Amino acid sequence: MSELLLGVNVDHIATLRQARGTNYPDPVYAASVAEHAGADGITVHLREDRRHIQDRDIHVLKQTLHTRMNFEMAVTDEMVAIACDVKPVFCCLVPEKREELTTEGGLDVVGQLDKITKATEQLTAAGIAVSLFIDADKAQIDAAVASKAPYIEIHTGHYADLSSEEEQLIELDRLTVGIKYAHSLGLKVNAGHGLNYFNVKPIAAIKEIIELNIGHAIIARAAIDGLDKAVRDMKQLMLEARNYNT
Ligand SMILES: CC(=O)[C@@H](O)[C@H](O)COP(=O)(O)O
Ligand SMILES: NCC(=O)COP(=O)(O)O
């Protein structure tokens, strides 16, 4: 069974920095620690409101990463221009609202197919692999295929937010059906949002998933155990889930 990759999202290292307007903690340094600990990639979300990751972070990470950058962005001319300048390996197109605390759902590809297809064409022409952050919804998956984006990232936030085990199992089944459907259409499938040390294994066990992008839980754990250990512990859980279910 293929190895499951871990993309570490360092947004909330930047949240801590922005809280006081200092130059520490530096998400660039955190990315280096995470890579040393076994992260297969680094995810950063440059939001329109710059609440955490800054433009400087993106440019320095481009010069310093040893793995690869997954640049999360809204589908705007500003972000497309930045992405085409920086040329990360991956761009993940996400929905964004200034008033949201965090990402609330998947991108509506069905309702914005022309806009997303155009952005995908522009980013692809710049040599960037495009991923669409979508819900495990058949119509959205079909629209992702139509947009010609090679990757999708299935939004696991609803699964993560559920408290009852029964409801979580129902949502896990819905995610699994969507992921397998997307894979059957030739899409490369990642997953993320809200995954933590207690809910990651059932998602990691879905063998069609290539990469999990995890941030908040790892950075929160790092505040207690340190980032190196937080990353290694998450990688270990993912490895156990994938190997156990071979
Ligand atoms: C798209 C997604 O689920 C996250 O990668 C996103 O970065 C969440 O936004 P915040 O990092 O601002 O919480
Ligand atoms: N796309 C998901 C991501 O990068 C991290 O999301 P979270 O683990 O911070 O919720």
Short mmCIF file of N, CA and C in Angstrom, two decimals, residues 44-218:
data_model
loop_
_atom_site.label_atom_id
_atom_site.label_comp_id
_atom_site.label_asym_id
_atom_site.label_seq_id
_atom_site.Cartn_x
_atom_site.Cartn_y
_atom_site.Cartn_z
N VAL A 44 0.66 26.38 3.47
CA VAL A 44 0.46 27.73 3.98
C VAL A 44 -0.73 28.37 3.27
N HIS A 45 -1.55 29.08 4.03
CA HIS A 45 -2.76 29.71 3.50
C HIS A 45 -2.59 31.21 3.56
N LEU A 46 -2.29 31.83 2.43
CA LEU A 46 -2.18 33.30 2.39
C LEU A 46 -3.58 33.86 2.22
N ARG A 47 -4.17 34.28 3.31
CA ARG A 47 -5.54 34.80 3.25
C ARG A 47 -5.56 36.24 2.78
N GLU A 48 -6.65 36.61 2.18
CA GLU A 48 -6.82 38.00 1.71
C GLU A 48 -6.61 39.00 2.84
N ASP A 49 -7.02 38.61 4.07
CA ASP A 49 -6.89 39.55 5.20
C ASP A 49 -5.55 39.42 5.91
N ARG A 50 -4.67 38.52 5.41
CA ARG A 50 -3.34 38.36 6.02
C ARG A 50 -3.42 38.21 7.56
N ARG A 51 -4.41 37.47 8.03
CA ARG A 51 -4.54 37.33 9.49
C ARG A 51 -3.39 36.52 10.09
N HIS A 52 -2.75 35.65 9.31
CA HIS A 52 -1.62 34.89 9.85
C HIS A 52 -0.45 34.86 8.87
N ILE A 53 -0.46 34.03 7.87
CA ILE A 53 0.64 33.97 6.90
C ILE A 53 0.74 35.28 6.13
N GLN A 54 1.98 35.77 6.00
CA GLN A 54 2.25 37.02 5.29
C GLN A 54 2.93 36.75 3.95
N ASP A 55 2.90 37.72 3.08
CA ASP A 55 3.51 37.55 1.76
C ASP A 55 4.99 37.20 1.90
N ARG A 56 5.66 37.82 2.90
CA ARG A 56 7.09 37.53 3.15
C ARG A 56 7.31 36.07 3.43
N ASP A 57 6.41 35.44 4.17
CA ASP A 57 6.54 34.02 4.51
C ASP A 57 6.57 33.16 3.24
N ILE A 58 5.68 33.48 2.34
CA ILE A 58 5.57 32.71 1.09
C ILE A 58 6.88 32.80 0.30
N HIS A 59 7.39 34.00 0.17
CA HIS A 59 8.62 34.20 -0.64
C HIS A 59 9.83 33.55 0.01
N VAL A 60 9.95 33.64 1.33
CA VAL A 60 11.10 33.01 2.01
C VAL A 60 10.97 31.49 2.00
N LEU A 61 9.76 30.98 2.20
CA LEU A 61 9.54 29.53 2.13
C LEU A 61 9.90 28.99 0.75
N LYS A 62 9.58 29.74 -0.27
CA LYS A 62 9.92 29.32 -1.63
C LYS A 62 11.42 29.10 -1.76
N GLN A 63 12.18 29.93 -1.06
CA GLN A 63 13.65 29.83 -1.16
C GLN A 63 14.23 28.78 -0.21
N THR A 64 13.51 28.44 0.83
CA THR A 64 14.13 27.64 1.89
C THR A 64 13.58 26.22 2.05
N LEU A 65 12.39 25.94 1.54
CA LEU A 65 11.82 24.59 1.75
C LEU A 65 12.67 23.53 1.06
N HIS A 66 12.82 22.39 1.73
CA HIS A 66 13.49 21.23 1.12
C HIS A 66 12.45 20.25 0.54
N THR A 67 11.24 20.31 1.07
CA THR A 67 10.19 19.42 0.52
C THR A 67 9.44 20.20 -0.56
N ARG A 68 8.19 20.57 -0.32
CA ARG A 68 7.52 21.39 -1.32
C ARG A 68 6.38 22.13 -0.65
N MET A 69 6.01 23.26 -1.27
CA MET A 69 4.97 24.13 -0.76
C MET A 69 3.61 23.80 -1.39
N ASN A 70 2.62 23.71 -0.50
CA ASN A 70 1.22 23.67 -0.93
C ASN A 70 0.63 25.01 -0.54
N PHE A 71 0.40 25.86 -1.53
CA PHE A 71 -0.03 27.25 -1.32
C PHE A 71 -1.55 27.31 -1.39
N GLU A 72 -2.18 27.50 -0.24
CA GLU A 72 -3.65 27.60 -0.22
C GLU A 72 -4.06 29.04 -0.48
N MET A 73 -5.09 29.20 -1.31
CA MET A 73 -5.48 30.55 -1.71
C MET A 73 -6.93 30.58 -2.16
N ALA A 74 -7.50 31.77 -2.02
CA ALA A 74 -8.83 31.99 -2.59
C ALA A 74 -8.67 32.16 -4.10
N VAL A 75 -9.78 32.02 -4.83
CA VAL A 75 -9.74 32.14 -6.29
C VAL A 75 -9.94 33.61 -6.66
N THR A 76 -8.86 34.37 -6.52
CA THR A 76 -8.90 35.81 -6.85
C THR A 76 -7.73 36.14 -7.77
N ASP A 77 -7.88 37.24 -8.52
CA ASP A 77 -6.80 37.66 -9.42
C ASP A 77 -5.53 37.93 -8.63
N GLU A 78 -5.68 38.53 -7.43
CA GLU A 78 -4.51 38.84 -6.60
C GLU A 78 -3.73 37.57 -6.27
N MET A 79 -4.46 36.54 -5.82
CA MET A 79 -3.77 35.33 -5.39
C MET A 79 -3.22 34.55 -6.59
N VAL A 80 -3.93 34.55 -7.69
CA VAL A 80 -3.42 33.87 -8.89
C VAL A 80 -2.10 34.53 -9.32
N ALA A 81 -2.05 35.85 -9.26
CA ALA A 81 -0.82 36.57 -9.65
C ALA A 81 0.34 36.23 -8.70
N ILE A 82 0.05 36.18 -7.39
CA ILE A 82 1.10 35.84 -6.42
C ILE A 82 1.58 34.41 -6.67
N ALA A 83 0.63 33.50 -6.88
CA ALA A 83 1.00 32.10 -7.10
C ALA A 83 1.84 31.94 -8.36
N CYS A 84 1.46 32.64 -9.43
CA CYS A 84 2.22 32.53 -10.68
C CYS A 84 3.61 33.14 -10.55
N ASP A 85 3.78 34.07 -9.63
CA ASP A 85 5.10 34.67 -9.36
C ASP A 85 5.95 33.72 -8.51
N VAL A 86 5.35 33.17 -7.45
CA VAL A 86 6.10 32.31 -6.52
C VAL A 86 6.32 30.92 -7.10
N LYS A 87 5.36 30.41 -7.83
CA LYS A 87 5.41 29.07 -8.44
C LYS A 87 5.64 27.94 -7.42
N PRO A 88 4.72 27.80 -6.44
CA PRO A 88 4.80 26.64 -5.54
C PRO A 88 4.55 25.36 -6.30
N VAL A 89 4.89 24.22 -5.76
CA VAL A 89 4.61 22.95 -6.44
C VAL A 89 3.10 22.74 -6.54
N PHE A 90 2.38 23.05 -5.43
CA PHE A 90 0.93 22.88 -5.41
C PHE A 90 0.24 24.19 -5.06
N CYS A 91 -0.92 24.40 -5.65
CA CYS A 91 -1.86 25.43 -5.19
C CYS A 91 -3.17 24.74 -4.87
N CYS A 92 -3.69 25.02 -3.68
CA CYS A 92 -5.01 24.47 -3.31
C CYS A 92 -6.00 25.63 -3.25
N LEU A 93 -7.01 25.59 -4.11
CA LEU A 93 -8.01 26.66 -4.17
C LEU A 93 -9.08 26.40 -3.12
N VAL A 94 -9.25 27.38 -2.24
CA VAL A 94 -10.15 27.21 -1.09
C VAL A 94 -11.18 28.35 -1.06
N PRO A 95 -12.34 28.12 -0.47
CA PRO A 95 -13.29 29.22 -0.28
C PRO A 95 -12.79 30.11 0.86
N GLU A 96 -13.17 31.37 0.87
CA GLU A 96 -12.66 32.26 1.91
C GLU A 96 -13.67 33.35 2.18
N LYS A 97 -13.94 33.59 3.46
CA LYS A 97 -14.76 34.74 3.86
C LYS A 97 -14.03 35.44 4.99
N ARG A 98 -13.93 36.75 4.91
CA ARG A 98 -13.18 37.51 5.93
C ARG A 98 -13.75 37.24 7.32
N GLU A 99 -15.10 37.05 7.35
CA GLU A 99 -15.71 36.94 8.68
C GLU A 99 -15.59 35.54 9.28
N GLU A 100 -15.04 34.57 8.50
CA GLU A 100 -14.98 33.20 9.03
C GLU A 100 -13.84 33.05 10.02
N LEU A 101 -14.05 32.20 11.02
CA LEU A 101 -12.99 31.88 11.99
C LEU A 101 -11.95 30.99 11.32
N THR A 102 -12.43 30.03 10.55
CA THR A 102 -11.58 29.14 9.74
C THR A 102 -12.42 28.70 8.54
N THR A 103 -11.82 27.91 7.69
CA THR A 103 -12.56 27.47 6.50
C THR A 103 -13.82 26.72 6.91
N GLU A 104 -14.95 27.10 6.33
CA GLU A 104 -16.23 26.55 6.80
C GLU A 104 -16.78 25.44 5.92
N GLY A 105 -16.29 25.32 4.72
CA GLY A 105 -16.82 24.29 3.83
C GLY A 105 -15.95 24.17 2.59
N GLY A 106 -16.40 23.35 1.66
CA GLY A 106 -15.63 23.18 0.44
C GLY A 106 -15.93 24.24 -0.60
N LEU A 107 -15.08 24.33 -1.58
CA LEU A 107 -15.24 25.27 -2.70
C LEU A 107 -16.45 24.86 -3.53
N ASP A 108 -17.25 25.84 -3.95
CA ASP A 108 -18.39 25.53 -4.82
C ASP A 108 -17.92 25.55 -6.27
N VAL A 109 -17.40 24.43 -6.72
CA VAL A 109 -16.89 24.34 -8.10
C VAL A 109 -18.05 24.35 -9.09
N VAL A 110 -19.13 23.68 -8.73
CA VAL A 110 -20.32 23.61 -9.60
C VAL A 110 -20.80 25.01 -9.95
N GLY A 111 -20.87 25.87 -8.94
CA GLY A 111 -21.43 27.21 -9.16
C GLY A 111 -20.44 28.21 -9.72
N GLN A 112 -19.16 27.83 -9.81
CA GLN A 112 -18.12 28.76 -10.30
C GLN A 112 -17.21 28.08 -11.32
N LEU A 113 -17.77 27.17 -12.08
CA LEU A 113 -16.93 26.30 -12.92
C LEU A 113 -16.03 27.11 -13.87
N ASP A 114 -16.60 28.10 -14.54
CA ASP A 114 -15.78 28.87 -15.50
C ASP A 114 -14.62 29.59 -14.80
N LYS A 115 -14.93 30.21 -13.64
CA LYS A 115 -13.91 30.98 -12.89
C LYS A 115 -12.81 30.05 -12.40
N ILE A 116 -13.18 28.90 -11.89
CA ILE A 116 -12.19 27.96 -11.34
C ILE A 116 -11.41 27.28 -12.46
N THR A 117 -12.08 27.00 -13.57
CA THR A 117 -11.39 26.43 -14.73
C THR A 117 -10.34 27.40 -15.26
N LYS A 118 -10.70 28.67 -15.32
CA LYS A 118 -9.76 29.70 -15.81
C LYS A 118 -8.56 29.82 -14.89
N ALA A 119 -8.81 29.86 -13.58
CA ALA A 119 -7.70 29.95 -12.61
C ALA A 119 -6.82 28.69 -12.70
N THR A 120 -7.45 27.53 -12.87
CA THR A 120 -6.70 26.29 -12.99
C THR A 120 -5.81 26.31 -14.22
N GLU A 121 -6.35 26.83 -15.33
CA GLU A 121 -5.56 26.94 -16.57
C GLU A 121 -4.34 27.85 -16.35
N GLN A 122 -4.58 29.00 -15.70
CA GLN A 122 -3.49 29.97 -15.47
C GLN A 122 -2.40 29.37 -14.58
N LEU A 123 -2.81 28.71 -13.51
CA LEU A 123 -1.84 28.14 -12.57
C LEU A 123 -1.11 26.95 -13.20
N THR A 124 -1.84 26.16 -13.95
CA THR A 124 -1.22 25.01 -14.64
C THR A 124 -0.19 25.49 -15.65
N ALA A 125 -0.51 26.56 -16.35
CA ALA A 125 0.43 27.12 -17.34
C ALA A 125 1.71 27.62 -16.67
N ALA A 126 1.59 27.96 -15.36
CA ALA A 126 2.77 28.41 -14.61
C ALA A 126 3.53 27.23 -14.01
N GLY A 127 3.08 26.03 -14.33
CA GLY A 127 3.78 24.83 -13.85
C GLY A 127 3.36 24.37 -12.47
N ILE A 128 2.21 24.83 -12.02
CA ILE A 128 1.72 24.53 -10.66
C ILE A 128 0.67 23.42 -10.74
N ALA A 129 0.73 22.46 -9.82
CA ALA A 129 -0.30 21.41 -9.74
C ALA A 129 -1.45 21.94 -8.89
N VAL A 130 -2.64 21.96 -9.46
CA VAL A 130 -3.79 22.58 -8.80
C VAL A 130 -4.64 21.53 -8.08
N SER A 131 -5.03 21.89 -6.87
CA SER A 131 -5.92 21.06 -6.05
C SER A 131 -7.13 21.90 -5.69
N LEU A 132 -8.30 21.30 -5.68
CA LEU A 132 -9.53 22.00 -5.29
C LEU A 132 -10.02 21.46 -3.96
N PHE A 133 -10.22 22.34 -3.00
CA PHE A 133 -10.67 21.96 -1.66
C PHE A 133 -12.18 21.85 -1.68
N ILE A 134 -12.69 20.63 -1.74
CA ILE A 134 -14.13 20.44 -1.93
C ILE A 134 -14.72 19.46 -0.92
N ASP A 135 -16.03 19.52 -0.77
CA ASP A 135 -16.74 18.53 0.02
C ASP A 135 -16.82 17.23 -0.75
N ALA A 136 -17.05 16.13 -0.05
CA ALA A 136 -17.15 14.81 -0.69
C ALA A 136 -18.53 14.67 -1.32
N ASP A 137 -18.77 15.51 -2.30
CA ASP A 137 -20.09 15.60 -2.94
C ASP A 137 -19.93 15.25 -4.41
N LYS A 138 -20.73 14.34 -4.91
CA LYS A 138 -20.56 13.81 -6.29
C LYS A 138 -20.54 14.94 -7.31
N ALA A 139 -21.48 15.89 -7.18
CA ALA A 139 -21.55 16.98 -8.18
C ALA A 139 -20.28 17.82 -8.14
N GLN A 140 -19.75 18.08 -6.92
CA GLN A 140 -18.50 18.87 -6.81
C GLN A 140 -17.32 18.08 -7.36
N ILE A 141 -17.32 16.80 -7.14
CA ILE A 141 -16.24 15.95 -7.67
C ILE A 141 -16.29 15.93 -9.18
N ASP A 142 -17.49 15.78 -9.75
CA ASP A 142 -17.64 15.80 -11.21
C ASP A 142 -17.19 17.14 -11.78
N ALA A 143 -17.52 18.24 -11.07
CA ALA A 143 -17.12 19.58 -11.54
C ALA A 143 -15.60 19.74 -11.45
N ALA A 144 -14.99 19.13 -10.44
CA ALA A 144 -13.52 19.19 -10.32
C ALA A 144 -12.88 18.53 -11.52
N VAL A 145 -13.44 17.41 -11.95
CA VAL A 145 -12.93 16.74 -13.16
C VAL A 145 -13.08 17.67 -14.36
N ALA A 146 -14.24 18.32 -14.45
CA ALA A 146 -14.50 19.22 -15.59
C ALA A 146 -13.54 20.40 -15.61
N SER A 147 -13.08 20.83 -14.42
CA SER A 147 -12.17 21.99 -14.34
C SER A 147 -10.75 21.63 -14.79
N LYS A 148 -10.50 20.33 -14.90
CA LYS A 148 -9.18 19.78 -15.27
C LYS A 148 -8.12 19.97 -14.18
N ALA A 149 -8.54 20.25 -12.96
CA ALA A 149 -7.59 20.24 -11.84
C ALA A 149 -7.20 18.78 -11.58
N PRO A 150 -5.90 18.49 -11.45
CA PRO A 150 -5.50 17.09 -11.25
C PRO A 150 -5.74 16.55 -9.84
N TYR A 151 -5.78 17.45 -8.86
CA TYR A 151 -5.96 17.05 -7.45
C TYR A 151 -7.24 17.63 -6.87
N ILE A 152 -7.76 16.94 -5.87
CA ILE A 152 -8.75 17.53 -4.97
C ILE A 152 -8.29 17.29 -3.55
N GLU A 153 -8.74 18.12 -2.65
CA GLU A 153 -8.56 17.87 -1.21
C GLU A 153 -9.93 17.81 -0.59
N ILE A 154 -10.28 16.65 -0.08
CA ILE A 154 -11.61 16.46 0.51
C ILE A 154 -11.64 17.09 1.90
N HIS A 155 -12.64 17.91 2.11
CA HIS A 155 -12.84 18.64 3.37
C HIS A 155 -13.34 17.69 4.46
N THR A 156 -12.52 17.52 5.48
CA THR A 156 -12.88 16.59 6.56
C THR A 156 -13.40 17.33 7.79
N GLY A 157 -13.69 18.62 7.65
CA GLY A 157 -14.10 19.43 8.80
C GLY A 157 -15.38 18.97 9.46
N HIS A 158 -16.38 18.56 8.67
CA HIS A 158 -17.65 18.13 9.28
C HIS A 158 -17.42 16.85 10.10
N TYR A 159 -16.64 15.94 9.53
CA TYR A 159 -16.28 14.69 10.24
C TYR A 159 -15.60 15.05 11.56
N ALA A 160 -14.68 16.00 11.51
CA ALA A 160 -13.92 16.38 12.72
C ALA A 160 -14.79 17.06 13.77
N ASP A 161 -15.81 17.75 13.32
CA ASP A 161 -16.65 18.53 14.25
C ASP A 161 -17.70 17.66 14.96
N LEU A 162 -17.97 16.46 14.43
CA LEU A 162 -19.02 15.62 15.02
C LEU A 162 -18.56 15.05 16.35
N SER A 163 -19.44 14.99 17.33
CA SER A 163 -19.03 14.49 18.65
C SER A 163 -19.49 13.05 18.87
N SER A 164 -20.63 12.67 18.24
CA SER A 164 -21.09 11.30 18.48
C SER A 164 -20.39 10.33 17.53
N GLU A 165 -19.97 9.21 18.08
CA GLU A 165 -19.24 8.20 17.29
C GLU A 165 -20.12 7.70 16.15
N GLU A 166 -21.41 7.55 16.41
CA GLU A 166 -22.32 7.05 15.37
C GLU A 166 -22.39 8.03 14.19
N GLU A 167 -22.51 9.32 14.51
CA GLU A 167 -22.58 10.32 13.43
C GLU A 167 -21.26 10.38 12.68
N GLN A 168 -20.16 10.22 13.45
CA GLN A 168 -18.84 10.27 12.81
C GLN A 168 -18.67 9.09 11.84
N LEU A 169 -19.19 7.92 12.22
CA LEU A 169 -19.09 6.76 11.34
C LEU A 169 -19.91 6.96 10.06
N ILE A 170 -21.05 7.61 10.19
CA ILE A 170 -21.89 7.90 9.01
C ILE A 170 -21.16 8.87 8.09
N GLU A 171 -20.54 9.91 8.69
CA GLU A 171 -19.80 10.89 7.88
C GLU A 171 -18.55 10.25 7.27
N LEU A 172 -17.91 9.37 8.03
CA LEU A 172 -16.73 8.67 7.50
C LEU A 172 -17.11 7.85 6.28
N ASP A 173 -18.26 7.24 6.31
CA ASP A 173 -18.72 6.43 5.18
C ASP A 173 -18.98 7.33 3.97
N ARG A 174 -19.56 8.52 4.25
CA ARG A 174 -19.83 9.47 3.15
C ARG A 174 -18.53 9.95 2.52
N LEU A 175 -17.55 10.24 3.36
CA LEU A 175 -16.23 10.67 2.87
C LEU A 175 -15.59 9.56 2.05
N THR A 176 -15.66 8.34 2.55
CA THR A 176 -15.03 7.19 1.88
C THR A 176 -15.64 6.97 0.49
N VAL A 177 -16.96 7.04 0.41
CA VAL A 177 -17.64 6.87 -0.89
C VAL A 177 -17.18 7.96 -1.86
N GLY A 178 -17.11 9.20 -1.39
CA GLY A 178 -16.69 10.31 -2.26
C GLY A 178 -15.25 10.18 -2.70
N ILE A 179 -14.39 9.79 -1.78
CA ILE A 179 -12.96 9.64 -2.08
C ILE A 179 -12.73 8.53 -3.10
N LYS A 180 -13.41 7.42 -2.91
CA LYS A 180 -13.28 6.30 -3.86
C LYS A 180 -13.85 6.66 -5.23
N TYR A 181 -14.94 7.42 -5.23
CA TYR A 181 -15.53 7.87 -6.51
C TYR A 181 -14.57 8.79 -7.24
N ALA A 182 -14.00 9.75 -6.51
CA ALA A 182 -13.06 10.70 -7.12
C ALA A 182 -11.84 9.95 -7.67
N HIS A 183 -11.35 9.00 -6.91
CA HIS A 183 -10.19 8.21 -7.36
C HIS A 183 -10.54 7.42 -8.62
N SER A 184 -11.76 6.92 -8.69
CA SER A 184 -12.17 6.12 -9.86
C SER A 184 -12.23 6.96 -11.13
N LEU A 185 -12.37 8.29 -10.94
CA LEU A 185 -12.41 9.20 -12.09
C LEU A 185 -11.02 9.68 -12.48
N GLY A 186 -9.99 9.23 -11.75
CA GLY A 186 -8.62 9.61 -12.08
C GLY A 186 -8.11 10.82 -11.33
N LEU A 187 -8.91 11.37 -10.41
CA LEU A 187 -8.43 12.49 -9.59
C LEU A 187 -7.44 11.98 -8.54
N LYS A 188 -6.44 12.79 -8.25
CA LYS A 188 -5.53 12.51 -7.13
C LYS A 188 -6.15 13.14 -5.89
N VAL A 189 -6.29 12.38 -4.83
CA VAL A 189 -7.11 12.79 -3.69
C VAL A 189 -6.30 12.99 -2.41
N ASN A 190 -6.34 14.21 -1.91
CA ASN A 190 -5.82 14.54 -0.58
C ASN A 190 -7.00 14.77 0.36
N ALA A 191 -6.71 15.02 1.62
CA ALA A 191 -7.80 15.31 2.57
C ALA A 191 -7.26 16.19 3.69
N GLY A 192 -8.16 16.93 4.33
CA GLY A 192 -7.72 17.75 5.45
C GLY A 192 -8.80 18.66 5.99
N HIS A 193 -8.51 19.23 7.10
CA HIS A 193 -9.24 20.19 7.93
C HIS A 193 -9.81 19.54 9.18
N GLY A 194 -9.33 20.01 10.30
CA GLY A 194 -9.84 19.56 11.59
C GLY A 194 -9.32 18.21 12.05
N LEU A 195 -8.39 17.62 11.29
CA LEU A 195 -7.88 16.31 11.70
C LEU A 195 -6.95 16.49 12.90
N ASN A 196 -7.03 15.53 13.83
CA ASN A 196 -6.21 15.61 15.04
C ASN A 196 -5.75 14.22 15.44
N TYR A 197 -5.10 14.11 16.62
CA TYR A 197 -4.47 12.85 17.04
C TYR A 197 -5.52 11.79 17.42
N PHE A 198 -6.76 12.21 17.59
CA PHE A 198 -7.80 11.28 18.04
C PHE A 198 -8.76 10.88 16.93
N ASN A 199 -8.76 11.63 15.82
CA ASN A 199 -9.71 11.29 14.73
C ASN A 199 -9.03 10.97 13.40
N VAL A 200 -7.70 11.04 13.36
CA VAL A 200 -7.00 10.92 12.07
C VAL A 200 -6.97 9.49 11.51
N LYS A 201 -6.90 8.49 12.39
CA LYS A 201 -6.65 7.13 11.89
C LYS A 201 -7.70 6.61 10.89
N PRO A 202 -9.00 6.77 11.17
CA PRO A 202 -9.97 6.24 10.18
C PRO A 202 -9.86 6.92 8.81
N ILE A 203 -9.47 8.18 8.79
CA ILE A 203 -9.28 8.88 7.51
C ILE A 203 -7.98 8.38 6.86
N ALA A 204 -6.93 8.25 7.66
CA ALA A 204 -5.64 7.79 7.13
C ALA A 204 -5.73 6.39 6.54
N ALA A 205 -6.69 5.62 7.01
CA ALA A 205 -6.83 4.22 6.55
C ALA A 205 -7.45 4.13 5.16
N ILE A 206 -7.99 5.24 4.67
CA ILE A 206 -8.61 5.20 3.33
C ILE A 206 -7.48 5.23 2.30
N LYS A 207 -7.27 4.10 1.63
CA LYS A 207 -6.02 3.91 0.88
C LYS A 207 -5.93 4.77 -0.38
N GLU A 208 -7.07 5.34 -0.83
CA GLU A 208 -7.01 6.19 -2.03
C GLU A 208 -6.47 7.59 -1.75
N ILE A 209 -6.33 7.92 -0.47
CA ILE A 209 -5.82 9.25 -0.11
C ILE A 209 -4.30 9.29 -0.26
N ILE A 210 -3.80 10.31 -0.94
CA ILE A 210 -2.36 10.48 -1.14
C ILE A 210 -1.71 11.24 0.01
N GLU A 211 -2.38 12.32 0.47
CA GLU A 211 -1.76 13.19 1.47
C GLU A 211 -2.82 13.74 2.40
N LEU A 212 -2.46 13.86 3.67
CA LEU A 212 -3.28 14.58 4.64
C LEU A 212 -2.61 15.90 4.95
N ASN A 213 -3.37 16.99 4.88
CA ASN A 213 -2.88 18.30 5.29
C ASN A 213 -3.45 18.62 6.67
N ILE A 214 -2.54 18.75 7.64
CA ILE A 214 -2.93 18.93 9.04
C ILE A 214 -2.14 20.09 9.64
N GLY A 215 -2.85 20.97 10.32
CA GLY A 215 -2.15 22.14 10.88
C GLY A 215 -2.50 22.42 12.32
N HIS A 216 -3.75 22.86 12.54
CA HIS A 216 -4.10 23.36 13.88
C HIS A 216 -3.75 22.37 14.98
N ALA A 217 -4.10 21.10 14.81
CA ALA A 217 -3.86 20.10 15.87
C ALA A 217 -2.37 19.88 16.12
N ILE A 218 -1.58 19.90 15.06
CA ILE A 218 -0.13 19.69 15.22
C ILE A 218 0.50 20.89 15.93
#
